[in-house]
PDB file of C-alpha atoms in Angstrom:
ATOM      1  CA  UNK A   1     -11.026 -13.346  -7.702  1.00  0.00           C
ATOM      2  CA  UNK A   2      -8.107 -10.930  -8.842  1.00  0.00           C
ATOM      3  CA  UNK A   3      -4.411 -12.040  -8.089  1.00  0.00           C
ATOM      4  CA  UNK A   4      -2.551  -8.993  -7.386  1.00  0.00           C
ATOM      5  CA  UNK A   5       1.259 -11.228  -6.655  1.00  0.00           C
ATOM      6  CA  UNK A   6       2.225 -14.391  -6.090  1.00  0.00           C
ATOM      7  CA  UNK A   7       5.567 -15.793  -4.991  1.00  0.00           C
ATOM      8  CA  UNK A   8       7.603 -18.923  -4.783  1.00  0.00           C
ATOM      9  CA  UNK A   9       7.508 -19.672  -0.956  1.00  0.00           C
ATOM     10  CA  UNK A  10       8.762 -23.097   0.852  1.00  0.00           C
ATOM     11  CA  UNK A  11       7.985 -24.802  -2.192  1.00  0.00           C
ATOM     12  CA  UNK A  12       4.593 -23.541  -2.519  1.00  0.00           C
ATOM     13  CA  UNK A  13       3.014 -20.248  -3.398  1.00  0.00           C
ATOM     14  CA  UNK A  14       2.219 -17.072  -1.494  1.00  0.00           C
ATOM     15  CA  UNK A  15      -0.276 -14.963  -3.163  1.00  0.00           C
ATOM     16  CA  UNK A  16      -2.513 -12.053  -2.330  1.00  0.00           C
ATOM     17  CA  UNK A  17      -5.457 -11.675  -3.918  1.00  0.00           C
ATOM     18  CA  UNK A  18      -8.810  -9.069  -3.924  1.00  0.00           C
ATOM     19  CA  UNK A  19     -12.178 -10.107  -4.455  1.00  0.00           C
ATOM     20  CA  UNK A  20     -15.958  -7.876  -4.674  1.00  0.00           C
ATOM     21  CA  UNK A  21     -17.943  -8.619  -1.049  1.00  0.00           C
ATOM     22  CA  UNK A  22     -21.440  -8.184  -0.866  1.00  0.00           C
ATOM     23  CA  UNK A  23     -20.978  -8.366   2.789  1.00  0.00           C
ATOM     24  CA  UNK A  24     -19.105  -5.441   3.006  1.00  0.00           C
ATOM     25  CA  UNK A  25     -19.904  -3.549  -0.072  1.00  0.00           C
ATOM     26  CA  UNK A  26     -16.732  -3.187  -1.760  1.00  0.00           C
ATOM     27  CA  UNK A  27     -13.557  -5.468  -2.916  1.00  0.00           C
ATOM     28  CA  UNK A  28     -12.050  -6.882  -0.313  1.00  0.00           C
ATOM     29  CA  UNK A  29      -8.107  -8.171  -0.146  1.00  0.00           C
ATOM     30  CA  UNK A  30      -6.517 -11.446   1.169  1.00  0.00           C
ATOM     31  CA  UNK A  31      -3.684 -13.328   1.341  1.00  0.00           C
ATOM     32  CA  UNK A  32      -3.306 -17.019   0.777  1.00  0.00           C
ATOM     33  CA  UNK A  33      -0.574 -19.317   0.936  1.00  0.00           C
ATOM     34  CA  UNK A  34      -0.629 -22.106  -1.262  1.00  0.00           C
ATOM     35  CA  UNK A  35       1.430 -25.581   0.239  1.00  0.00           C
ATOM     36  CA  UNK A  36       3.708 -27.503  -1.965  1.00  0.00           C
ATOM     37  CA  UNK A  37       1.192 -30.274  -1.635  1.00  0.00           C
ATOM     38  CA  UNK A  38      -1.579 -28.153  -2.997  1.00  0.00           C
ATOM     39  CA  UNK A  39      -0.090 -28.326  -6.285  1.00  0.00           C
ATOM     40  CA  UNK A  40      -1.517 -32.418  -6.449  1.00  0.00           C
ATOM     41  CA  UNK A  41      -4.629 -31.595  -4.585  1.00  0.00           C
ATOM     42  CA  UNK A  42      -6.689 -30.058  -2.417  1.00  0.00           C
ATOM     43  CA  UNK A  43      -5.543 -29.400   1.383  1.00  0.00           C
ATOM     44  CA  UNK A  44      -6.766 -28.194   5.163  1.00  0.00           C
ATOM     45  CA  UNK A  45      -7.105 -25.102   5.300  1.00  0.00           C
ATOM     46  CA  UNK A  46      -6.588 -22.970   8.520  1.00  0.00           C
ATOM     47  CA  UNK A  47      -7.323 -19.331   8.794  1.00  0.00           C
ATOM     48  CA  UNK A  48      -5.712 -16.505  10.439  1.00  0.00           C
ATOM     49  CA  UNK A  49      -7.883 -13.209  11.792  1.00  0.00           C
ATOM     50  CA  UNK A  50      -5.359 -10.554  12.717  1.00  0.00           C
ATOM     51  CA  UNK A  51      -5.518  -7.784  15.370  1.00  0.00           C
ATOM     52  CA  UNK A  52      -6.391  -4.280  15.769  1.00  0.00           C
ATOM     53  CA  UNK A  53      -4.781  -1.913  13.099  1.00  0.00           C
ATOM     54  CA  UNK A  54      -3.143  -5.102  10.657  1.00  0.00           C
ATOM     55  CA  UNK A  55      -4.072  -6.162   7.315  1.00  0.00           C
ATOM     56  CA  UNK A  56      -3.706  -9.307   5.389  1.00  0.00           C
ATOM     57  CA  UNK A  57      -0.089  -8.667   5.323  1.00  0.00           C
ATOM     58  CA  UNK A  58       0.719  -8.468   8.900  1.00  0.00           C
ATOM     59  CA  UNK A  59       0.952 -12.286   9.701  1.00  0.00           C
ATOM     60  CA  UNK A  60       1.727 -13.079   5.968  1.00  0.00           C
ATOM     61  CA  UNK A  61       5.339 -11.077   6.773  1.00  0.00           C
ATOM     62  CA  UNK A  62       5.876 -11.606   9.880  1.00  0.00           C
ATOM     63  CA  UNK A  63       5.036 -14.533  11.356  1.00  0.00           C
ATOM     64  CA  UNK A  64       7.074 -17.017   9.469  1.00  0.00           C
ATOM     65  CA  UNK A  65       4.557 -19.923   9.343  1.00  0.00           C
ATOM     66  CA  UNK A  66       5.121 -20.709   5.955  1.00  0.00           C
ATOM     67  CA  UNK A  67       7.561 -23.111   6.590  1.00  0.00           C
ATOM     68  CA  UNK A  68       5.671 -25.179   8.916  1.00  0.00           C
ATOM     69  CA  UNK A  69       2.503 -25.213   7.097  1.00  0.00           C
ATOM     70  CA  UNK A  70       4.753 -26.668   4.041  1.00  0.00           C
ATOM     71  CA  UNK A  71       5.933 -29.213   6.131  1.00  0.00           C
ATOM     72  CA  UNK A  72       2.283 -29.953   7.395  1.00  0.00           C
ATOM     73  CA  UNK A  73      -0.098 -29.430   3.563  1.00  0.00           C
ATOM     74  CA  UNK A  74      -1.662 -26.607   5.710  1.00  0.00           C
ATOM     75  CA  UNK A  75      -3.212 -23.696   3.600  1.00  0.00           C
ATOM     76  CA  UNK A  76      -3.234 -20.550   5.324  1.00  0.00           C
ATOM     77  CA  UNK A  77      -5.949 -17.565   4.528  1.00  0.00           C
ATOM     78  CA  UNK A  78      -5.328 -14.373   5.967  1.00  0.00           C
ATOM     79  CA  UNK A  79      -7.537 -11.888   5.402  1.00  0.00           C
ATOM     80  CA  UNK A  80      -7.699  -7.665   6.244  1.00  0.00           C
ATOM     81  CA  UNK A  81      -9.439  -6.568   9.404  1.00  0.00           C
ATOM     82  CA  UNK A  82     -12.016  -4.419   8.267  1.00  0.00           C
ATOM     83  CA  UNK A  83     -13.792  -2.775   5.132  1.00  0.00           C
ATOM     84  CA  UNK A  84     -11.555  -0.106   3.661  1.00  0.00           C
ATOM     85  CA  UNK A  85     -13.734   1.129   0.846  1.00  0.00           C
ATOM     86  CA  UNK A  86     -16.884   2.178   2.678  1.00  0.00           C
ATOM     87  CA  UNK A  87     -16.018   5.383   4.035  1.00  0.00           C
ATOM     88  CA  UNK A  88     -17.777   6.717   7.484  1.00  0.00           C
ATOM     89  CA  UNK A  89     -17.315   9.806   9.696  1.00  0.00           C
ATOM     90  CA  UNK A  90     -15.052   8.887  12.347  1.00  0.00           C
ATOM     91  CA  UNK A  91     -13.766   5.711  11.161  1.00  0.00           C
ATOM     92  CA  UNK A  92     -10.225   6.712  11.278  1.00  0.00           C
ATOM     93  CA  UNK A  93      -9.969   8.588  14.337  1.00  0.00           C
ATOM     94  CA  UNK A  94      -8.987   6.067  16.545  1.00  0.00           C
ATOM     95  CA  UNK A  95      -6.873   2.848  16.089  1.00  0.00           C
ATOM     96  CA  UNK A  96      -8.874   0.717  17.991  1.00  0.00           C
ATOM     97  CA  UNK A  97     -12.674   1.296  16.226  1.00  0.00           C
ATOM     98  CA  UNK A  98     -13.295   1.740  12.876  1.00  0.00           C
ATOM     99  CA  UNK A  99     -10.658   1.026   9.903  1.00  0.00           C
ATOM    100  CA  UNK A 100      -8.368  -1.714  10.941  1.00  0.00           C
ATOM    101  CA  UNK A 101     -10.838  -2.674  13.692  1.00  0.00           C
ATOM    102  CA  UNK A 102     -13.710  -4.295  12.358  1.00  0.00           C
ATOM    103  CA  UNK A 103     -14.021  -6.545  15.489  1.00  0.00           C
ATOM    104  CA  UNK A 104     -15.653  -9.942  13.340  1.00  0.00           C
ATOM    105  CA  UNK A 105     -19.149  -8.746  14.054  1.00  0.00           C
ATOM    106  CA  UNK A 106     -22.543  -8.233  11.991  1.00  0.00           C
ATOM    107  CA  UNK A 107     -22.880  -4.417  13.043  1.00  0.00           C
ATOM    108  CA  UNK A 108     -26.744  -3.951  13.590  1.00  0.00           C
ATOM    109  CA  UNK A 109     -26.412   0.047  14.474  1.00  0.00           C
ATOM    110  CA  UNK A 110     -26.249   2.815  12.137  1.00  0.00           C
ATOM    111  CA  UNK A 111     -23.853   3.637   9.948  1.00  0.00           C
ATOM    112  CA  UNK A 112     -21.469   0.776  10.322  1.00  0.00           C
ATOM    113  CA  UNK A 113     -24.444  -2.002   9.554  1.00  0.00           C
ATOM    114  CA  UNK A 114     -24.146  -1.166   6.012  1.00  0.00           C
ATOM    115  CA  UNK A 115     -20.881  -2.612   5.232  1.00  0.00           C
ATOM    116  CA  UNK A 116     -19.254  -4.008   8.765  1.00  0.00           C
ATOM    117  CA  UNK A 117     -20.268  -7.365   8.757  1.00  0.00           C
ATOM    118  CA  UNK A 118     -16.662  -9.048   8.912  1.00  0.00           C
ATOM    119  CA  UNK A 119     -18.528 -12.174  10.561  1.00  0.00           C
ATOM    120  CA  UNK A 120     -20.622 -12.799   7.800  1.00  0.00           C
ATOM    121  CA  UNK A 121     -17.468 -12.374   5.202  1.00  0.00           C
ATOM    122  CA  UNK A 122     -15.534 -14.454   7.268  1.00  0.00           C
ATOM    123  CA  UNK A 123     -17.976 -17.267   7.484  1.00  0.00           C
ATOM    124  CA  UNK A 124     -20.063 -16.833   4.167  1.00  0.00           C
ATOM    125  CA  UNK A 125     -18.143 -15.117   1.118  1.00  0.00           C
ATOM    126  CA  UNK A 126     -14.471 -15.914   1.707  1.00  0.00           C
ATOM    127  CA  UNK A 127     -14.592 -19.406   2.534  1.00  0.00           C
ATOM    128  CA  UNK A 128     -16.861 -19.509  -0.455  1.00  0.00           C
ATOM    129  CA  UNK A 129     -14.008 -17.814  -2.319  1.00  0.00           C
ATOM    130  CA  UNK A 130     -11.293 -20.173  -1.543  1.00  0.00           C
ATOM    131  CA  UNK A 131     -13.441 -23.120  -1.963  1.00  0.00           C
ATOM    132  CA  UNK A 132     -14.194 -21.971  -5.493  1.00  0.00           C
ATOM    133  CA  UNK A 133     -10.895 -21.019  -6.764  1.00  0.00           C
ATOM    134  CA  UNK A 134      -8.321 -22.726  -4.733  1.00  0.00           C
ATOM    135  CA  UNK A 135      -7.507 -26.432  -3.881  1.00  0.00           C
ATOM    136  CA  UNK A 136      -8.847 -26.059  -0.736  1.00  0.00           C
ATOM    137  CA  UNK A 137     -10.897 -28.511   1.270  1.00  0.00           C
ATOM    138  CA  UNK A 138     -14.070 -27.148   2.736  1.00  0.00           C
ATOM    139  CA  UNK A 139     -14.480 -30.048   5.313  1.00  0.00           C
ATOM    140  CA  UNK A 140     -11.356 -29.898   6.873  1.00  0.00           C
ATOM    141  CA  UNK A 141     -10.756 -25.867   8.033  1.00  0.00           C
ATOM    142  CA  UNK A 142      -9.719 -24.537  10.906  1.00  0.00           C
ATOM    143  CA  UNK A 143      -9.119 -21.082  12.606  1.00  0.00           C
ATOM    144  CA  UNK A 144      -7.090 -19.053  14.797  1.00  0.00           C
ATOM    145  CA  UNK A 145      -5.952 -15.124  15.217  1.00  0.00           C
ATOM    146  CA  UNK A 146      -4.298 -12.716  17.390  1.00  0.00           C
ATOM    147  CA  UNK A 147      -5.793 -10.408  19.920  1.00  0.00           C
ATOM    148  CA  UNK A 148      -8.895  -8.999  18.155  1.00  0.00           C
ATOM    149  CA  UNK A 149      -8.568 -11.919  15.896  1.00  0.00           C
ATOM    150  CA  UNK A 150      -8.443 -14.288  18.980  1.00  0.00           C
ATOM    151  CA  UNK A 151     -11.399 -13.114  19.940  1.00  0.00           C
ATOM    152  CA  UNK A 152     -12.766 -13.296  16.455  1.00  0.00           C
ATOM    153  CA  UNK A 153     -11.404 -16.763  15.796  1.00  0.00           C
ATOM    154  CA  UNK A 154     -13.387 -18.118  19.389  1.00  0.00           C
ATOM    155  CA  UNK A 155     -16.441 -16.666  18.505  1.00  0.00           C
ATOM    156  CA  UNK A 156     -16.843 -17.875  14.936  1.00  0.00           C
ATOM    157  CA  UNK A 157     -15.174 -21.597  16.234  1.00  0.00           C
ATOM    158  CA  UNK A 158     -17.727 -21.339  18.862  1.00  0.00           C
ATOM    159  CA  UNK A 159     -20.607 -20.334  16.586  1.00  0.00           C
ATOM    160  CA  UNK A 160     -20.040 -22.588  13.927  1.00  0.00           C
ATOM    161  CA  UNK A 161     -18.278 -25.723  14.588  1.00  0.00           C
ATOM    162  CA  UNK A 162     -19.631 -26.949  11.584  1.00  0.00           C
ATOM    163  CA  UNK A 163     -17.464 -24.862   9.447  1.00  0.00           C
ATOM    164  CA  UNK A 164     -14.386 -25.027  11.908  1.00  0.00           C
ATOM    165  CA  UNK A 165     -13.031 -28.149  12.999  1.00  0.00           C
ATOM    166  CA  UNK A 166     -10.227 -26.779  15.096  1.00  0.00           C
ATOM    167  CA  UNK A 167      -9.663 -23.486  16.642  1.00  0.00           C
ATOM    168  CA  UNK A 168      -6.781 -21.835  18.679  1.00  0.00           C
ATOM    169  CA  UNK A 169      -5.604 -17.950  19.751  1.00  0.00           C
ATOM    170  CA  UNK A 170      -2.476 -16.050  20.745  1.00  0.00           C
ATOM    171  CA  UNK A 171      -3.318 -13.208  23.279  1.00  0.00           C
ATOM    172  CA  UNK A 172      -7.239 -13.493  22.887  1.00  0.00           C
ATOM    173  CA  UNK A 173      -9.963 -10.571  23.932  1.00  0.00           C
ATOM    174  CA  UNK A 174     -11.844 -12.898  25.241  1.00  0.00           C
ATOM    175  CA  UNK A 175     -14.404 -11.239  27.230  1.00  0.00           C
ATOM    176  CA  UNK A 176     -14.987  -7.930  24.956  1.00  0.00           C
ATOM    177  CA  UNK A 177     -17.860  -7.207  27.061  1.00  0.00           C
ATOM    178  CA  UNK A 178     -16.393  -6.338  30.125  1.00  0.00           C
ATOM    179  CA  UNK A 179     -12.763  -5.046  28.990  1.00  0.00           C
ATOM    180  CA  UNK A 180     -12.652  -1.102  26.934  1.00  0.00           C
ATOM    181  CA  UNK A 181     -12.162  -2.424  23.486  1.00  0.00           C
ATOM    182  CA  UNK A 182     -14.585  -4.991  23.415  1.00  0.00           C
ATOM    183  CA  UNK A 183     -17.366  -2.201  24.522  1.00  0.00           C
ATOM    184  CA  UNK A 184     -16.166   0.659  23.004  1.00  0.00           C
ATOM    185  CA  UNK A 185     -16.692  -1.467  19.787  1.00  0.00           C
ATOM    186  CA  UNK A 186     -19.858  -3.335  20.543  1.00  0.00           C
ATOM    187  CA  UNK A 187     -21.593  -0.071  21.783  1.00  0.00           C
ATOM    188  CA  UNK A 188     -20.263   1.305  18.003  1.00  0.00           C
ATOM    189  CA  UNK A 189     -21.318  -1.529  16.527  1.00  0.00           C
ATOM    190  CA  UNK A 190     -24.233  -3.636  18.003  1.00  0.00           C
ATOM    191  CA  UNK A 191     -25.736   0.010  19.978  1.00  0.00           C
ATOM    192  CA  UNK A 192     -26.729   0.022  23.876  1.00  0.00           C
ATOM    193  CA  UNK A 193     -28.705  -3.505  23.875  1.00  0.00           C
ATOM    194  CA  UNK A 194     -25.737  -5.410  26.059  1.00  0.00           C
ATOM    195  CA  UNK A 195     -28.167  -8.867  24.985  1.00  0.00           C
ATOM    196  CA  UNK A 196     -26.848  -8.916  21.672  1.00  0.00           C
ATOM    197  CA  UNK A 197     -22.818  -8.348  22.597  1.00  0.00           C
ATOM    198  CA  UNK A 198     -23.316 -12.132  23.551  1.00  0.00           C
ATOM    199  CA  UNK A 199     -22.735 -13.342  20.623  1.00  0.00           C
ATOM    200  CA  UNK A 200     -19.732 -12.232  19.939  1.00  0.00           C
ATOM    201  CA  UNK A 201     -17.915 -12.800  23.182  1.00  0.00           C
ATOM    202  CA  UNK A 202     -16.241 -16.136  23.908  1.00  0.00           C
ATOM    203  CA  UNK A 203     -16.711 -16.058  27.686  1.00  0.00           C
ATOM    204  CA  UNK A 204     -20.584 -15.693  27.464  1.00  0.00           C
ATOM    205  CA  UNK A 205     -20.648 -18.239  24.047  1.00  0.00           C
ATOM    206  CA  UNK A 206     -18.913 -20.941  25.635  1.00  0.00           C
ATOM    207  CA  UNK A 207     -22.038 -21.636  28.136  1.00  0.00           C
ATOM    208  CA  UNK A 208     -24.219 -22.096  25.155  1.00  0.00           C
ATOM    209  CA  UNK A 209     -21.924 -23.414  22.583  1.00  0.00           C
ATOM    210  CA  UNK A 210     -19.196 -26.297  23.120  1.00  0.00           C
ATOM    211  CA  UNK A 211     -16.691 -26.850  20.725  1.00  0.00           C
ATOM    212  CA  UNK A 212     -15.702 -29.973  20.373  1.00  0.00           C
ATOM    213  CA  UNK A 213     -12.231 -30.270  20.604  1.00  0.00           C
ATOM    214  CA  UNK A 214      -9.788 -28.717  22.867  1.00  0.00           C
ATOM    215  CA  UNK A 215      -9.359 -25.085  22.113  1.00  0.00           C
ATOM    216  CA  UNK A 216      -5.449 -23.993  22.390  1.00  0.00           C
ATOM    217  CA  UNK A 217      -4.503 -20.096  24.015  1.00  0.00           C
ATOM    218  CA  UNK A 218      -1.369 -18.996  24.534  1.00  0.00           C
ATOM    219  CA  UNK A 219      -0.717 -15.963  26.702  1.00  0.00           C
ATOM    220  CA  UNK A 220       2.093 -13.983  27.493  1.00  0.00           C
ATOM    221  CA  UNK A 221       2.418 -12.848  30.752  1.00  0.00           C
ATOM    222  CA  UNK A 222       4.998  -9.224  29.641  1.00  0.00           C
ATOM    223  CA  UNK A 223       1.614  -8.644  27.641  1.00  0.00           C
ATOM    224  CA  UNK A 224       0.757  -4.810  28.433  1.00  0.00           C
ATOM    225  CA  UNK A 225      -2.727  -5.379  27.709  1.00  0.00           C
ATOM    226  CA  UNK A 226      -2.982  -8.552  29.967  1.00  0.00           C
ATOM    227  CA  UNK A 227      -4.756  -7.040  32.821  1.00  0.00           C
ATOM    228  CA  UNK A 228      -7.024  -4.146  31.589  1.00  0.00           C
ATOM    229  CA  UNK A 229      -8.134  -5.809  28.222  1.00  0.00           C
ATOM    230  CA  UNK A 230      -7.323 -10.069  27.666  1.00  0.00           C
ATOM    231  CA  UNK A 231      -8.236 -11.092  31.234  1.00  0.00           C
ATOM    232  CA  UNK A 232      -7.794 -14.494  30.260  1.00  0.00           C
ATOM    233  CA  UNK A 233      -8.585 -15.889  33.342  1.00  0.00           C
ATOM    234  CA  UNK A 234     -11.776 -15.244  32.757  1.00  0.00           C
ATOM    235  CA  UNK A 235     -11.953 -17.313  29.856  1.00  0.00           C
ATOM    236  CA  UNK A 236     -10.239 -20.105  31.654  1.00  0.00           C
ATOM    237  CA  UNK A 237     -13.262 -20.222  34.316  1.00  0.00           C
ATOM    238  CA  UNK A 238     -15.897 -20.042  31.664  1.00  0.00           C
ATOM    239  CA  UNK A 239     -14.430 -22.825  30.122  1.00  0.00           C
ATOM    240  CA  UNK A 240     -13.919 -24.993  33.012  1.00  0.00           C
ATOM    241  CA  UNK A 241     -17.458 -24.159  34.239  1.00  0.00           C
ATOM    242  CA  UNK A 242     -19.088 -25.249  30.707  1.00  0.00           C
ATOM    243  CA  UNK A 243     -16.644 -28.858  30.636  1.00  0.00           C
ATOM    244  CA  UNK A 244     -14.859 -27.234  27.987  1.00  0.00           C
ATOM    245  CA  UNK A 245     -11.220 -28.612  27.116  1.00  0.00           C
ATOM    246  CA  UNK A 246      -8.995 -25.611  27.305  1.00  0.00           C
ATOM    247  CA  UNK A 247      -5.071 -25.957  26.753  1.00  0.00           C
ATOM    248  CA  UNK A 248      -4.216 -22.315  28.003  1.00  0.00           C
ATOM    249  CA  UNK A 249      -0.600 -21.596  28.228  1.00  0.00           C
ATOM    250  CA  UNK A 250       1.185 -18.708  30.364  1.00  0.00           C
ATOM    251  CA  UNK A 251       4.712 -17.572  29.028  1.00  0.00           C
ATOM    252  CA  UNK A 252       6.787 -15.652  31.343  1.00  0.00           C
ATOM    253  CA  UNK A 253       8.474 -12.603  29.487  1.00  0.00           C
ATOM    254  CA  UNK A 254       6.583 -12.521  26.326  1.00  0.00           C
ATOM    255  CA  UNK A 255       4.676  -9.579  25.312  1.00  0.00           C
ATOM    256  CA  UNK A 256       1.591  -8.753  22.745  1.00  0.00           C
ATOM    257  CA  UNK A 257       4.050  -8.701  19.325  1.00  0.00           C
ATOM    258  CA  UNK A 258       4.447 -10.900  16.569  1.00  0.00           C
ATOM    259  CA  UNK A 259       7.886 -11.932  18.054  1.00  0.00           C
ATOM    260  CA  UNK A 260       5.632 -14.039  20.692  1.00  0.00           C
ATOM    261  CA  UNK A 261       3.398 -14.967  17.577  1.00  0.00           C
ATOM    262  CA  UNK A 262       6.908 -16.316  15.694  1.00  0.00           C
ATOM    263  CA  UNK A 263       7.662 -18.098  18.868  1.00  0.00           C
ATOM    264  CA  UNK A 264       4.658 -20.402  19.449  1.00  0.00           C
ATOM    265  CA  UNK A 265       3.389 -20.339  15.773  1.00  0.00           C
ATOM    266  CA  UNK A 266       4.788 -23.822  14.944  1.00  0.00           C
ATOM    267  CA  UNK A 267       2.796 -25.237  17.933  1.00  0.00           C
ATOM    268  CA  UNK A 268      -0.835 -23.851  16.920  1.00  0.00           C
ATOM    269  CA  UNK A 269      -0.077 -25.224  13.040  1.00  0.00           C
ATOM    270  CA  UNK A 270       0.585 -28.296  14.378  1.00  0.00           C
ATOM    271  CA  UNK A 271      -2.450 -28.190  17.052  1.00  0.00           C
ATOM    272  CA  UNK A 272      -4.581 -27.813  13.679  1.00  0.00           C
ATOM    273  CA  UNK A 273      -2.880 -30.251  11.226  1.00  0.00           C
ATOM    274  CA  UNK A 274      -3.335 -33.066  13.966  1.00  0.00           C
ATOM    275  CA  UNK A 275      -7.358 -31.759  14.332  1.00  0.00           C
ATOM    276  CA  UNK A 276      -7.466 -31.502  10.405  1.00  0.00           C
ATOM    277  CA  UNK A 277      -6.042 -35.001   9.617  1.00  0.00           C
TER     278      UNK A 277
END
């Protein structure tokens, strides 16, 4: 694991580092931020997946969560959205497929299956990564995201509870099957078989997999995107149809930016420090 900076921050450390992924095929960067706490031994960590078209530093800068998880001995892991050194045609023409869009899924179809497989670094190689190198503790992680990372962060709670002890989202795709991202990606991605999106959307995993604590959303209701692509609602009924506990908050005025995000950022840290212990 390279470090490529690393700053004073809250009394801890905020560093971003790069690292060679198998997974992907090709170094892949992060960000990490380091609690004063960490400094006499390892801590929970939670991790953030960000949305379409961000990067490792998009929550890193503008967030603000580094002072709450100093206050709380959280470790935060942010990692980039996609592969950036595999190269394929057309994975820059759009900013919602491709390049800052890698969607947290295995892709099975041709070309992308070669080096999009985000779920697999998510799950396998980084959290091996941080495990090995920083004081991190690999029983007590949870993880949460925005948007494409919402959806991301529900699937992989969903699909591995094991490895994720607590999970939230701010503005969640959570039914990527039947909204335009979710299938213009999954078509890209997974091809025409509609069997296999399952996996990787929330509102179908959630009748096969409970999670076992309560899962935390927050929504804003100013969201552009709230009717033609989120549809949390349908979420919400999935849940309550599968007797899982689902805290879903509605905020009047708020939109899909990272000023929402600073707003209710405190609250999901602290929804995951009282899961993490």
């Amino acid at each position: 694991m390279e470090t490529l900076s690393e700053q004073a921050c809250f009394g801890g450390v905020q560093g971003f580092y790069r690292h060679e992924s198998k997974a992907v095929g090709g170094p892949m960067r992060f960000a990490v931020y380091k609690p004063p706490q960490a400094a006499k031994g390892k801590v929970p960590v939670v991790t953030y997946l960000a949305g379409l078209t961000c990067t490792e530093e998009t929550f890193t800068i503008k967030a603000g969560a580094q002072r709450v998880a100093a206050q709380l001995g959280l470790m935060l892991v942010m990692p980039d959205t996609s592969p950036r050194a595999a190269r394929f045609p057309g994975d820059d023409a759009a900013w919602d497929f491709g390049i800052g869009a890698g969607f947290y899924v295995d892709a099975t179809a041709e070309p992308w299956k070669t080096a999009y497989r985000m779920y697999s670094y998510i799950t396998g190689e980084l959290r091996e990564a941080i495990d090995a190198s920083l004081p991190a503790r690999p029983d007590r992680q949870g993880i949460f995201g925005h948007s494409m990372g919402g959806h991301g962060a529900l699937t992989l709670a969903l699909r591995n509870p094991d490895k994720y002890k607590t999970v939230s989202a701010f503005a969640p795709i959570v039914a990527p099957m039947r909204v335009p991202w979710g299938q213009k990606a999954f078509s890209n991605y997974l091809g025409p078989d509609q069997a296999a999106w399952r996996d990787y959307d929330a509102s179908e995993l959630v009748r096969r997999h409970k999670f076992p604590g309560t899962i935390l959303v927050d929504q804003g209701l100013a969201d552009k995107f709230l009717v033609d692509q989120l549809k949390p609602e349908l979420f919400e009924l999935a849940c309550k149809n599968a007797g899982q506990k689902l805290t879903l908050r509605r905020h009047e005025g708020y939109d899909h930016s990272y000023y929402f995000i600073q707003s209710f950022v405190e609250d999901h840290l602290r929804h995951h420090a009282a899961g993490l212990g």
